[in-house]
Tab-separated table of C-alpha atoms in Angstrom:
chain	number	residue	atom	x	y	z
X	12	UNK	CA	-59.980	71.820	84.879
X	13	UNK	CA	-60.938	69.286	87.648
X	14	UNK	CA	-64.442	68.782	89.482
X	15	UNK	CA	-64.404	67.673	92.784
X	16	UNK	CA	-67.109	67.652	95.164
X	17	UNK	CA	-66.205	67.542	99.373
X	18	UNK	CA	-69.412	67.290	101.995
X	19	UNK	CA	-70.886	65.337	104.834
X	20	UNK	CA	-74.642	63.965	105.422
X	21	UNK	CA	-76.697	62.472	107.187
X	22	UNK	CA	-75.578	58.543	106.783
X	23	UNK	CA	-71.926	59.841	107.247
X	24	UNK	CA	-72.082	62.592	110.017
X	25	UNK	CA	-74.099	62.775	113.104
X	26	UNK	CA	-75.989	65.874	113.639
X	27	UNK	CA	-73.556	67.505	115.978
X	28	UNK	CA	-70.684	67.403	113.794
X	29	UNK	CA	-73.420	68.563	110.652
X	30	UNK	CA	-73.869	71.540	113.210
X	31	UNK	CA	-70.375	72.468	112.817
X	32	UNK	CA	-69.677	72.816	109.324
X	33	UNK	CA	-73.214	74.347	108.272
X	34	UNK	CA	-73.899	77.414	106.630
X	35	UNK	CA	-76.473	79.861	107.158
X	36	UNK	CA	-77.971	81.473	103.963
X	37	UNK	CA	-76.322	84.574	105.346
X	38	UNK	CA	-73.191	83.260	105.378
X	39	UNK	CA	-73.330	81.887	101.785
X	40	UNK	CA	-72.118	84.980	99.969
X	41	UNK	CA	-68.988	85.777	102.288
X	42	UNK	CA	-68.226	81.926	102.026
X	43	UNK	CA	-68.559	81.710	98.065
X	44	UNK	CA	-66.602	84.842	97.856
X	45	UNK	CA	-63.435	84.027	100.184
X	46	UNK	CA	-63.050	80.380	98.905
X	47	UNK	CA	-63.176	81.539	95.269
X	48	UNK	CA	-60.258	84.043	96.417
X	49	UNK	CA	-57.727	81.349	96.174
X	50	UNK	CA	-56.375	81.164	92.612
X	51	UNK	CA	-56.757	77.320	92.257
X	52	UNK	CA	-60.113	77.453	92.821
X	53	UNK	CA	-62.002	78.351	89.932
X	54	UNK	CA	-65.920	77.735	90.239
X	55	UNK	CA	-67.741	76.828	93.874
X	56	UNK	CA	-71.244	76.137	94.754
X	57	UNK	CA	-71.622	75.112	98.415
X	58	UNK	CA	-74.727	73.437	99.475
X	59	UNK	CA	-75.804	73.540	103.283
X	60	UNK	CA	-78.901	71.772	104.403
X	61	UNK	CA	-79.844	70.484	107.968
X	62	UNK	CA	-79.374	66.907	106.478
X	63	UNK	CA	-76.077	67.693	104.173
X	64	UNK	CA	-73.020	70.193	103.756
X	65	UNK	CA	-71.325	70.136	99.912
X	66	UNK	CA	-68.797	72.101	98.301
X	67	UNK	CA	-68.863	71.818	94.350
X	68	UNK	CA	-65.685	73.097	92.741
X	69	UNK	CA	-63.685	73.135	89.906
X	70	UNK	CA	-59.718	73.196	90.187
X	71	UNK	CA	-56.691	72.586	89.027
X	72	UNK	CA	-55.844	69.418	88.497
X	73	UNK	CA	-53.435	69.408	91.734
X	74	UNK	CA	-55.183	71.805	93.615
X	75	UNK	CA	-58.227	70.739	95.651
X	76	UNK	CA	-56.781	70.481	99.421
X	77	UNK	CA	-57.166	73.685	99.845
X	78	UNK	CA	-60.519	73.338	99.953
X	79	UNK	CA	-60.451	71.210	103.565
X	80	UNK	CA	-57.816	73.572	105.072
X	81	UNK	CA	-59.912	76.587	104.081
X	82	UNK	CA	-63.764	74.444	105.431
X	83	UNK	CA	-61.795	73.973	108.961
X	84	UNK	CA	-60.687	77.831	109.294
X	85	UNK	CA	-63.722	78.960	107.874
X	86	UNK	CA	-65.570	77.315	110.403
X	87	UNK	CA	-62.843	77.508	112.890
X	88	UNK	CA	-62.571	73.837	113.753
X	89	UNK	CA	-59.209	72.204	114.202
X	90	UNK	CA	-57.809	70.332	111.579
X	91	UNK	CA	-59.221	66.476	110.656
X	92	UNK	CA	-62.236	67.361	112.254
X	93	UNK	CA	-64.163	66.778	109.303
X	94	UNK	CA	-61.982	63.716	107.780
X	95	UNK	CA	-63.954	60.602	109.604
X	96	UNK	CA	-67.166	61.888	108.422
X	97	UNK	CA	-66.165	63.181	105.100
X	98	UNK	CA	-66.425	61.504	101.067
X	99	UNK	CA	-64.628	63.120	98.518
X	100	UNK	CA	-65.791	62.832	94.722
X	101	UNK	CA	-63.566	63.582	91.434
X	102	UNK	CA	-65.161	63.867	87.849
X	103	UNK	CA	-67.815	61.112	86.692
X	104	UNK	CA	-68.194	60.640	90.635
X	105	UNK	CA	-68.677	64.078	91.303
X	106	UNK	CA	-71.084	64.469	88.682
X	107	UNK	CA	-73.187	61.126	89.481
X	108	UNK	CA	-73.380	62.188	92.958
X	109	UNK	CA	-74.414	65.782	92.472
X	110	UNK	CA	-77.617	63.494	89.925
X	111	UNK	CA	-78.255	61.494	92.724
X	112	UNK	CA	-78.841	64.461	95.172
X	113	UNK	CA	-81.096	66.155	92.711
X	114	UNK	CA	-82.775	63.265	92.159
X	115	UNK	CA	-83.529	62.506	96.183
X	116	UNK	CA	-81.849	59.452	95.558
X	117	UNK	CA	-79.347	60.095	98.475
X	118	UNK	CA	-81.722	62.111	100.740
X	119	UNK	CA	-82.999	60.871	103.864
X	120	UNK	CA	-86.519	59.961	102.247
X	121	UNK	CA	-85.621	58.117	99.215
X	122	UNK	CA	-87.105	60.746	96.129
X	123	UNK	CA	-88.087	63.295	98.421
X	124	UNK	CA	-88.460	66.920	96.103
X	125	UNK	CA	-87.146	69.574	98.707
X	126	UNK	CA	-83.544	68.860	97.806
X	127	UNK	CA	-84.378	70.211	94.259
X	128	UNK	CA	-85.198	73.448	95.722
X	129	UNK	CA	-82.649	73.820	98.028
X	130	UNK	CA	-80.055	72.257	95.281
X	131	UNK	CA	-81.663	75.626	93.236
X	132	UNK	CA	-81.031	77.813	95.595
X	133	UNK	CA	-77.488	77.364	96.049
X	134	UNK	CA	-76.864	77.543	91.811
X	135	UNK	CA	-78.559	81.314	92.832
X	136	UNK	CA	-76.560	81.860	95.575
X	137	UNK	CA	-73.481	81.118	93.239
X	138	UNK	CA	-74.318	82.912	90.575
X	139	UNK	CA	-75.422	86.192	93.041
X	140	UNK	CA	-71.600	85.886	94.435
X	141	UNK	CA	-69.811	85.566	90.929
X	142	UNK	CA	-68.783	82.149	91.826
X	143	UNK	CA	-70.475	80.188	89.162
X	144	UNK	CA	-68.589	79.849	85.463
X	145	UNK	CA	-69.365	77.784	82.452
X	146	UNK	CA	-68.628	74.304	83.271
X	147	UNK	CA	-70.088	74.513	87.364
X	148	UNK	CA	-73.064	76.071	85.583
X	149	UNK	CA	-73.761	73.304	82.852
X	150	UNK	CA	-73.215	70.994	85.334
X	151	UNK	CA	-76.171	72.242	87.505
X	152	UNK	CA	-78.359	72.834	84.871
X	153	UNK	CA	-77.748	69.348	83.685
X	154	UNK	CA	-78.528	67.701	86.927
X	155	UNK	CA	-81.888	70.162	87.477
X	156	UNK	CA	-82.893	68.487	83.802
X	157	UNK	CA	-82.011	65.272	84.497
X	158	UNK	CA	-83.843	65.527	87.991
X	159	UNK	CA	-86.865	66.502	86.079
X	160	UNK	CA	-86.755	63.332	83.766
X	161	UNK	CA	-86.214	60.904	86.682
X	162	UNK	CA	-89.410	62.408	88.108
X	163	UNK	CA	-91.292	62.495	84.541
X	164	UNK	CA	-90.324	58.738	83.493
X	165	UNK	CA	-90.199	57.163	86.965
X	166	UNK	CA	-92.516	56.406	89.827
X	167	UNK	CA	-89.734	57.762	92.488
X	168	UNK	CA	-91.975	60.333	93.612
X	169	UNK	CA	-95.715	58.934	93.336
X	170	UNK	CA	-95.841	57.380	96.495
X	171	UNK	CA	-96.293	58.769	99.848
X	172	UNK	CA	-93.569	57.770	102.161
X	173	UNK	CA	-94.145	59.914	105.040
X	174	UNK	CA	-96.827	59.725	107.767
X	175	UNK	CA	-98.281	63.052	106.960
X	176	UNK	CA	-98.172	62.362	103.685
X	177	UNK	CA	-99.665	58.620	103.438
X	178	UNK	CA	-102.856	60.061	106.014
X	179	UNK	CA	-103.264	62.881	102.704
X	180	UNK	CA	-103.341	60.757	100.296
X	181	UNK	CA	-106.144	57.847	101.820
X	182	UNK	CA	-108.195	60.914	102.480
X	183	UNK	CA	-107.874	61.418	98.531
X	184	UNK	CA	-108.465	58.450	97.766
X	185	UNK	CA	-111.906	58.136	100.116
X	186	UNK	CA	-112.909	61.841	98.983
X	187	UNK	CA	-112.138	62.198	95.396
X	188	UNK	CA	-112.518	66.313	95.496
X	189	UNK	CA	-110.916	67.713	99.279
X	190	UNK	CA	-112.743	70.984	97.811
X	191	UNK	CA	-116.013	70.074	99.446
X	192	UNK	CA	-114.662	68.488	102.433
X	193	UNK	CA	-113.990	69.888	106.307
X	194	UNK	CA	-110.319	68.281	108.349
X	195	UNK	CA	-110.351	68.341	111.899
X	196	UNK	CA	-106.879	68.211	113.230
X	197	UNK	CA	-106.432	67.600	116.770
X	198	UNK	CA	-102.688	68.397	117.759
X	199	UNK	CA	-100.590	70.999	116.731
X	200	UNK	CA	-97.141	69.384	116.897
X	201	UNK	CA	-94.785	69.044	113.530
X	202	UNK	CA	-96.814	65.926	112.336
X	203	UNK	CA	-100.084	67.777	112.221
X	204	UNK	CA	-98.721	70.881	111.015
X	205	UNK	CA	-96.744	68.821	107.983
X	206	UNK	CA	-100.912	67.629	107.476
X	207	UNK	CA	-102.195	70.696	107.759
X	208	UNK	CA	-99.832	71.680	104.701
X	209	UNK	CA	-100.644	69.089	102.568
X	210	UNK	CA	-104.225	69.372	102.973
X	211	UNK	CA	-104.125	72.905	102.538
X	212	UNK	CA	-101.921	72.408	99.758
X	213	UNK	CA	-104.750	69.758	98.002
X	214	UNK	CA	-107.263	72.567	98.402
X	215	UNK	CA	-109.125	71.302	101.064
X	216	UNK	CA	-112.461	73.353	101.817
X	217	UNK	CA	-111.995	74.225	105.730
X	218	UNK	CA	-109.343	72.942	108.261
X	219	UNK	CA	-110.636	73.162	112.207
X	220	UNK	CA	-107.232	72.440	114.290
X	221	UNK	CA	-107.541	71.456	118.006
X	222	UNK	CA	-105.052	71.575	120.951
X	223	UNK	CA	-104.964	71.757	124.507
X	224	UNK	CA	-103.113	75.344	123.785
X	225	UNK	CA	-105.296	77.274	121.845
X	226	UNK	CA	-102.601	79.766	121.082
X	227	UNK	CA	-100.491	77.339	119.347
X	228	UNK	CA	-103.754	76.064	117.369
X	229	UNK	CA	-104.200	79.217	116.436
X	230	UNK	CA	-100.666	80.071	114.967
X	231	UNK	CA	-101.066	76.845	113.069
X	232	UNK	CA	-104.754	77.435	111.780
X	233	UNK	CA	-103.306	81.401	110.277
X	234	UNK	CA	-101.021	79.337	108.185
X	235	UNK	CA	-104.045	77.334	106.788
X	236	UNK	CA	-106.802	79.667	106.900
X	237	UNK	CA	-108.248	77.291	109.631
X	238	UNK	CA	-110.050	77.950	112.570
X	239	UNK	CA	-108.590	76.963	116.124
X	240	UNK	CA	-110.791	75.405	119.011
X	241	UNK	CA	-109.682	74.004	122.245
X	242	UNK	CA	-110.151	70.118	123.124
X	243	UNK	CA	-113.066	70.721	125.536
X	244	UNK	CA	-114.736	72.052	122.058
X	245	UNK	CA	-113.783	69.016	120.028
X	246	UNK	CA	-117.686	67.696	120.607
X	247	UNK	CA	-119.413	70.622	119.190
X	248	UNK	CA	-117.107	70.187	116.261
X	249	UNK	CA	-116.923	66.276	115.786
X	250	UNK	CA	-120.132	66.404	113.327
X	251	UNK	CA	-118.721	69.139	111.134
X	252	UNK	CA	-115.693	66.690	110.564
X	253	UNK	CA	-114.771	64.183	106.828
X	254	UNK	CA	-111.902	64.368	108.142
X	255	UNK	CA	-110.100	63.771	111.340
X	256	UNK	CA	-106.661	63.683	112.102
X	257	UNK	CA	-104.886	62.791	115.471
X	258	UNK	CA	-101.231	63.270	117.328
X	259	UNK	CA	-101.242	64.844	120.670
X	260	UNK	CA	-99.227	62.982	123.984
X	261	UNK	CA	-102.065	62.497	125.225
X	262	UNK	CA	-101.699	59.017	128.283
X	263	UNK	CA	-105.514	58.666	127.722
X	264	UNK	CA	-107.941	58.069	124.478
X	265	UNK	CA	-109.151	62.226	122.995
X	266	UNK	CA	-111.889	60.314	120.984
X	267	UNK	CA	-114.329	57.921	122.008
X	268	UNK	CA	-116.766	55.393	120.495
X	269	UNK	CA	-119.830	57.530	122.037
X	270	UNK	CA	-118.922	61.004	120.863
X	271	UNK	CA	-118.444	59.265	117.598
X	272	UNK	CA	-121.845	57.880	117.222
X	273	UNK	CA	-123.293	61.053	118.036
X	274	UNK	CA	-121.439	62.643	115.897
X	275	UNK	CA	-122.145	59.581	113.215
X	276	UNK	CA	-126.390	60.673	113.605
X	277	UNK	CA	-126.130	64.136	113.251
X	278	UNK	CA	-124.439	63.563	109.842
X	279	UNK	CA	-126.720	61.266	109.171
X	280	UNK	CA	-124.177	58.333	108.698
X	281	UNK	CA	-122.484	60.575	106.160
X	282	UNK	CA	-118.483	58.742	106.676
X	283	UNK	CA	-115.585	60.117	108.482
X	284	UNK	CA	-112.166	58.974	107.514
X	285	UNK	CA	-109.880	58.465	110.707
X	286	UNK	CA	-106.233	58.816	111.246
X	287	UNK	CA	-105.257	58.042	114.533
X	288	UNK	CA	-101.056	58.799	114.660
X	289	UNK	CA	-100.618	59.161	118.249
X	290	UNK	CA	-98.782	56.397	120.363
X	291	UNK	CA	-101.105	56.169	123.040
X	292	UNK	CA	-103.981	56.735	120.466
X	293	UNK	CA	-106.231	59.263	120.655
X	294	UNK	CA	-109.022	57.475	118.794
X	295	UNK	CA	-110.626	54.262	120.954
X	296	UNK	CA	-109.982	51.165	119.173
X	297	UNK	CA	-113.349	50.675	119.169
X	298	UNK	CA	-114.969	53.626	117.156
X	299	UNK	CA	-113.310	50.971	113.851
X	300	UNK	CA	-115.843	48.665	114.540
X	301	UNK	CA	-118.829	51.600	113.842
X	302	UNK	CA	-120.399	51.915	110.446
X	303	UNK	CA	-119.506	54.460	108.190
X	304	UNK	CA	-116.103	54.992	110.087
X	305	UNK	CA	-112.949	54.594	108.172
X	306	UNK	CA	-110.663	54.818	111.166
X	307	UNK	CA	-106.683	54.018	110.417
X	308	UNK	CA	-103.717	53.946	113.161
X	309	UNK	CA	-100.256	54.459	112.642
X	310	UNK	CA	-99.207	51.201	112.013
X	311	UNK	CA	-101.583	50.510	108.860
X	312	UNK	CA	-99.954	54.092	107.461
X	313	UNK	CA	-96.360	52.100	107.930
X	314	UNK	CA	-97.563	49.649	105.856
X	315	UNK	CA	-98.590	51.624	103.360
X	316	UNK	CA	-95.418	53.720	103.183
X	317	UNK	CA	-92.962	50.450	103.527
X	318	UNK	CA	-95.215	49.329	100.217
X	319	UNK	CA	-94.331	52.452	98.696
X	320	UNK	CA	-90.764	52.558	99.964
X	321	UNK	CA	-90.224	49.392	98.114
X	322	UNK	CA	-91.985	51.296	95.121
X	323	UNK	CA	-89.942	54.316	95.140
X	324	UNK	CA	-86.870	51.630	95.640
X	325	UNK	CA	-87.683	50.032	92.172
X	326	UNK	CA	-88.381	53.134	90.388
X	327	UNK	CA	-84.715	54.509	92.045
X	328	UNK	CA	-82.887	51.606	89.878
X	329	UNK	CA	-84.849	52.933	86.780
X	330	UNK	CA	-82.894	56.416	87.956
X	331	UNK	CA	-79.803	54.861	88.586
X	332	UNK	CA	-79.744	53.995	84.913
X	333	UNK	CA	-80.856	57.208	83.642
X	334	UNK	CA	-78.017	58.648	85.698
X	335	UNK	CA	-75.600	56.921	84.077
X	336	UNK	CA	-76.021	57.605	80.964
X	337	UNK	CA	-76.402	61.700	81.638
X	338	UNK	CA	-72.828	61.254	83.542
X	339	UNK	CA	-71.457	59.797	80.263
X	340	UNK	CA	-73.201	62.755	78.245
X	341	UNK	CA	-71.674	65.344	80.443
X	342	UNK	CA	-68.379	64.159	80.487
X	343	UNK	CA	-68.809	64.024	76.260
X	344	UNK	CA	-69.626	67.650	76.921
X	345	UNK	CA	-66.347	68.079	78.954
X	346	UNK	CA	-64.202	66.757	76.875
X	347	UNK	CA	-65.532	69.055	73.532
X	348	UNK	CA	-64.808	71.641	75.914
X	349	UNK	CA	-61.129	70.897	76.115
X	350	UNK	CA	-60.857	70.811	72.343
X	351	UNK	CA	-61.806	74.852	72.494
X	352	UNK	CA	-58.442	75.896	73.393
X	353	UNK	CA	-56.565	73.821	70.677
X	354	UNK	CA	-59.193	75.025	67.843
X	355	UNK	CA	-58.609	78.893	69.243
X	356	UNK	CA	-54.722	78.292	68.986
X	357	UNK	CA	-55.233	76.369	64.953
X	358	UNK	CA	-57.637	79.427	64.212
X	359	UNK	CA	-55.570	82.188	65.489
X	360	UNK	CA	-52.239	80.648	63.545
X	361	UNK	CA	-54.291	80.315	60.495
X	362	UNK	CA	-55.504	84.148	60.433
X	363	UNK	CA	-52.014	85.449	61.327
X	364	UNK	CA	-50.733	83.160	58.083
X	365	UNK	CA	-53.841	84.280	56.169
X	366	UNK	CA	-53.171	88.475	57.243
X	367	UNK	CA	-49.130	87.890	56.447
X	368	UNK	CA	-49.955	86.079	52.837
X	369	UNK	CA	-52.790	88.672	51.976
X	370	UNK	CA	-50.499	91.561	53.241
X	371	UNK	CA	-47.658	90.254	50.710
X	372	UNK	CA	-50.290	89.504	47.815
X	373	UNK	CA	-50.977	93.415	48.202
X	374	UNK	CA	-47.547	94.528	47.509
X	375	UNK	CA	-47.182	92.300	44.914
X	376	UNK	CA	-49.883	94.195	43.155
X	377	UNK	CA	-49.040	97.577	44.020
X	378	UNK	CA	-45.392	96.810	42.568
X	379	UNK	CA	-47.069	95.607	39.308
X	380	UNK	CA	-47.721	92.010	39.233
X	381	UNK	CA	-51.031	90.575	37.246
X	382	UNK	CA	-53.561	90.052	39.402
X	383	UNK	CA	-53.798	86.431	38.093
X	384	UNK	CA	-49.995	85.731	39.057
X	385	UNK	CA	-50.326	87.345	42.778
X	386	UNK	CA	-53.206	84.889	43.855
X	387	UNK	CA	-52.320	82.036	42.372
X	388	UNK	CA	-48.898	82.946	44.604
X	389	UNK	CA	-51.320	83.873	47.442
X	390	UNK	CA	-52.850	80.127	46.876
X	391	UNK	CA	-49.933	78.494	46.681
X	392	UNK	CA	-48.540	80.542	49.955
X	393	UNK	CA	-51.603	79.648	52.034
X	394	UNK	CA	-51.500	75.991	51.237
X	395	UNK	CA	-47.368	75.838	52.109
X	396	UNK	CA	-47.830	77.871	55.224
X	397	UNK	CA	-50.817	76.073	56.974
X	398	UNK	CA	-49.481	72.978	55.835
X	399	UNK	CA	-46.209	73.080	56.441
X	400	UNK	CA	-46.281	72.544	60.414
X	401	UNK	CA	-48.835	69.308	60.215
X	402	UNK	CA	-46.625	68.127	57.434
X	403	UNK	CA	-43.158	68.074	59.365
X	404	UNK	CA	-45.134	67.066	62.097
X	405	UNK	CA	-46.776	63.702	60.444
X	406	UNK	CA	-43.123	63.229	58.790
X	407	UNK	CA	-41.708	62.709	62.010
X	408	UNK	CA	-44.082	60.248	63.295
X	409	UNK	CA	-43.167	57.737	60.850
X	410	UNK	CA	-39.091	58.027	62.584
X	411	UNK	CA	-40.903	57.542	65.744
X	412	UNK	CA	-43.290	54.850	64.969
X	413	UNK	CA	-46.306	57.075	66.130
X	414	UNK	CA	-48.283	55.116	63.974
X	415	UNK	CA	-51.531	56.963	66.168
X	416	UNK	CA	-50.563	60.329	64.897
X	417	UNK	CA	-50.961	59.260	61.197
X	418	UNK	CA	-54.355	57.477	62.514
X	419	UNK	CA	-55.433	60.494	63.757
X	420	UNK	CA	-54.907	62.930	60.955
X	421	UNK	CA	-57.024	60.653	58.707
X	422	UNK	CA	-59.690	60.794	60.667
X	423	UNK	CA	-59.312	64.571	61.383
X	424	UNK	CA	-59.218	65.170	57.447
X	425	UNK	CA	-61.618	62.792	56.779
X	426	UNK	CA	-58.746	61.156	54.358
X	427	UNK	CA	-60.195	58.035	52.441
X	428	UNK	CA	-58.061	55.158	51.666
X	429	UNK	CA	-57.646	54.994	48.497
X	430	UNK	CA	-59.626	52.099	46.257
């Protein structure tokens, strides 16, 4: 049995050609099921993200090109299309690199978590279609444990290294409970909404999102169990506000030092963090310079997330190593498994000796024969029979200088040299 792993991604594809070889969940279990029709192949798990398509199989040994021809008609691309863009992966490769992508160490965001999930979901998807078998399987589960002990012994995903995320996270850090505090979002585009998430996620008290569209705030504040306002309301609001988050395309400043300060008095100089993310801000440079005000644009949150880039970066060698040594622990695994055919085979020989011997023992007492003559015969037949195979065999070696054969049987009866 071989492992091989085929796919494209984001550093080796660009999105157009990603768009051609994707799968749609839907597609998954018609996929799974024709590629696993061909004989050779004997376990598949395809993963298909927006960022990465990857087919996992095991073959034969000589038999893993279908697996291209059968990607292009699937997908009804001529052939090569894929080949510029492609990497292909046998054994200990295969298995580091399926590690690494559990581990987010070959994602987009170094350590992101979502690959996890998604790497979860196609084991299911497998397993629904039949297409999943011991060693496919094991391999998974290995790299879902081993993705769990990168993230329990390294730092590769304490640090915030996304916008959204680094704007969370100094809000934590300024309020230590989100429970008692009020965000006031103004945008509604992806950045926002990725905030909104978070926040919501931290179990932030109350969420007020505002937009120019107050139908799109409002799809965005059911998702949050926020409350949607238009910009011309953002005044009213401004004193309710910990927390206040900005991204619109707006040419001109949302937010200015004299709607702050009013704001400032009616909470009676109680603070309010400020993001600013927008490029034009939103947020006039000079509501930083008020007291209380803890106002942050979008290039201090890129410092913060190249700091924790280079964090995640050191903690990703720390992985690197743990990854090796789980490839060499899997391939142990392998290789025990190849031993289960030979041990059948010994086992099954020895039983058909041991039902022939006990079959003639039997006759030998039904004709008459003292029970203490037939087994000592039945001893002495068992011993010649099982050994007389390894015996001949071991003879030989010594005519063909095979000195490893005699090696070997030592250690495999645990023979001592003598003293």
């Amino acid at each position: 049995m071989h492992l091989v792993t085929y796919g494209i991604n984001h550093n080796t594809a660009p999105v157009h050609i990603r768009e051609l070889f994707a799968f749609d969940a839907s597609m998954l279990p018609a996929a799974l099921s024709t590629l696993h029709e061909d004989d050779s192949i004997l376990e598949v798990v395809i993963l298909s993200t927006c960022n990465r398509t990857e087919i996992y199989c095991c073959v034969d040994a000589e038999s893993d090109n279908q697996i291209l021809a059968w990607l292009h008609q699937y997908h009804q691309q001529e052939d090569g299309t894929i080949t510029p863009y492609l990497y292909h992966y046998q054994q200990a490769d295969a298995i580091r690199h399926l590690m690494r992508v559990a581990c987010g160490l070959d994602s987009m965001v170094l350590g992101e978590p979502q690959i996890l999930g998604q790497l979860k979901d196609a084991y299911s998807q497998s397993l629904n279609a039949n297409t999943l078998g011991k060693s496919l399987g094991r391999l998974f589960q290995h790299a879902f444990a081993v993705a769990k002990q990168v993230r329990t012994d390294t730092a590769i995903g304490n640090s915030p290294v996304s916008v959204a995320f680094a704007a969370v996270s100094l809000a934590k850090q300024i309020f230590s409970d989100l429970a008692d505090s009020t965000a006031l979002l103004i945008g509604a585009g992806e950045t926002i909404e990725l905030v909104a998430r978070h926040l919501y996620d931290n179990g932030i008290k109350r969420i007020i999102i505002a937009n120019r569209t107050i139908e799109r705030a409002h799809n965005l504040a059911t998702q949050v169990d926020g409350y949607a306002i238009s910009l011309s309301e953002l005044p009213a609001h401004l004193a309710e506000a910990d927390i206040v988050v900005s991204s619109t395309a707006s040419q001109l400043p949302i937010l200015g030092k004299g709607a702050v300060e009013r704001a400032l008095k009616i909470r009676k100089r109680k603070p309010i963090f400020m993001v600013d993310i927008a490029v034009p801000r939103d947020i006039e440079a000079e509501v930083g310079l008020l007291d209380d005000i803890y106002l942050y644009c979008v290039d201090d949150l890129k410092e913060i997330i190249e700091e924790n880039l280079q964090s995640r970066r050191d903690a990703a060698l720390q992985a690197e190593e743990i990854i090796d040594t789980q490839v060499d622990h899997f391939q142990a695994w392998l290789r025990t498994q190849d031993a289960v055919p030979v041990i059948r085979a010994i086992r099954d020989n020895a039983e058909e000796i041991s039902k022939h011997s006990l079959e003639r023992a039997i006759k030998q007492l039904e004709q008459g024969m003292p029970a203490e003559q037939a087994m000592t015969e039945l001893a002495r037949t068992l011993t010649n029979r099982l050994l007389h195979e390894p015996s001949r065999q071991l003879r030989q070696s010594g005519f063909d200088e095979e000195g490893h054969l005699l090696s070997a049987a030592r250690r495999l009866f645990n023979i001592k040299d003598p003293k």
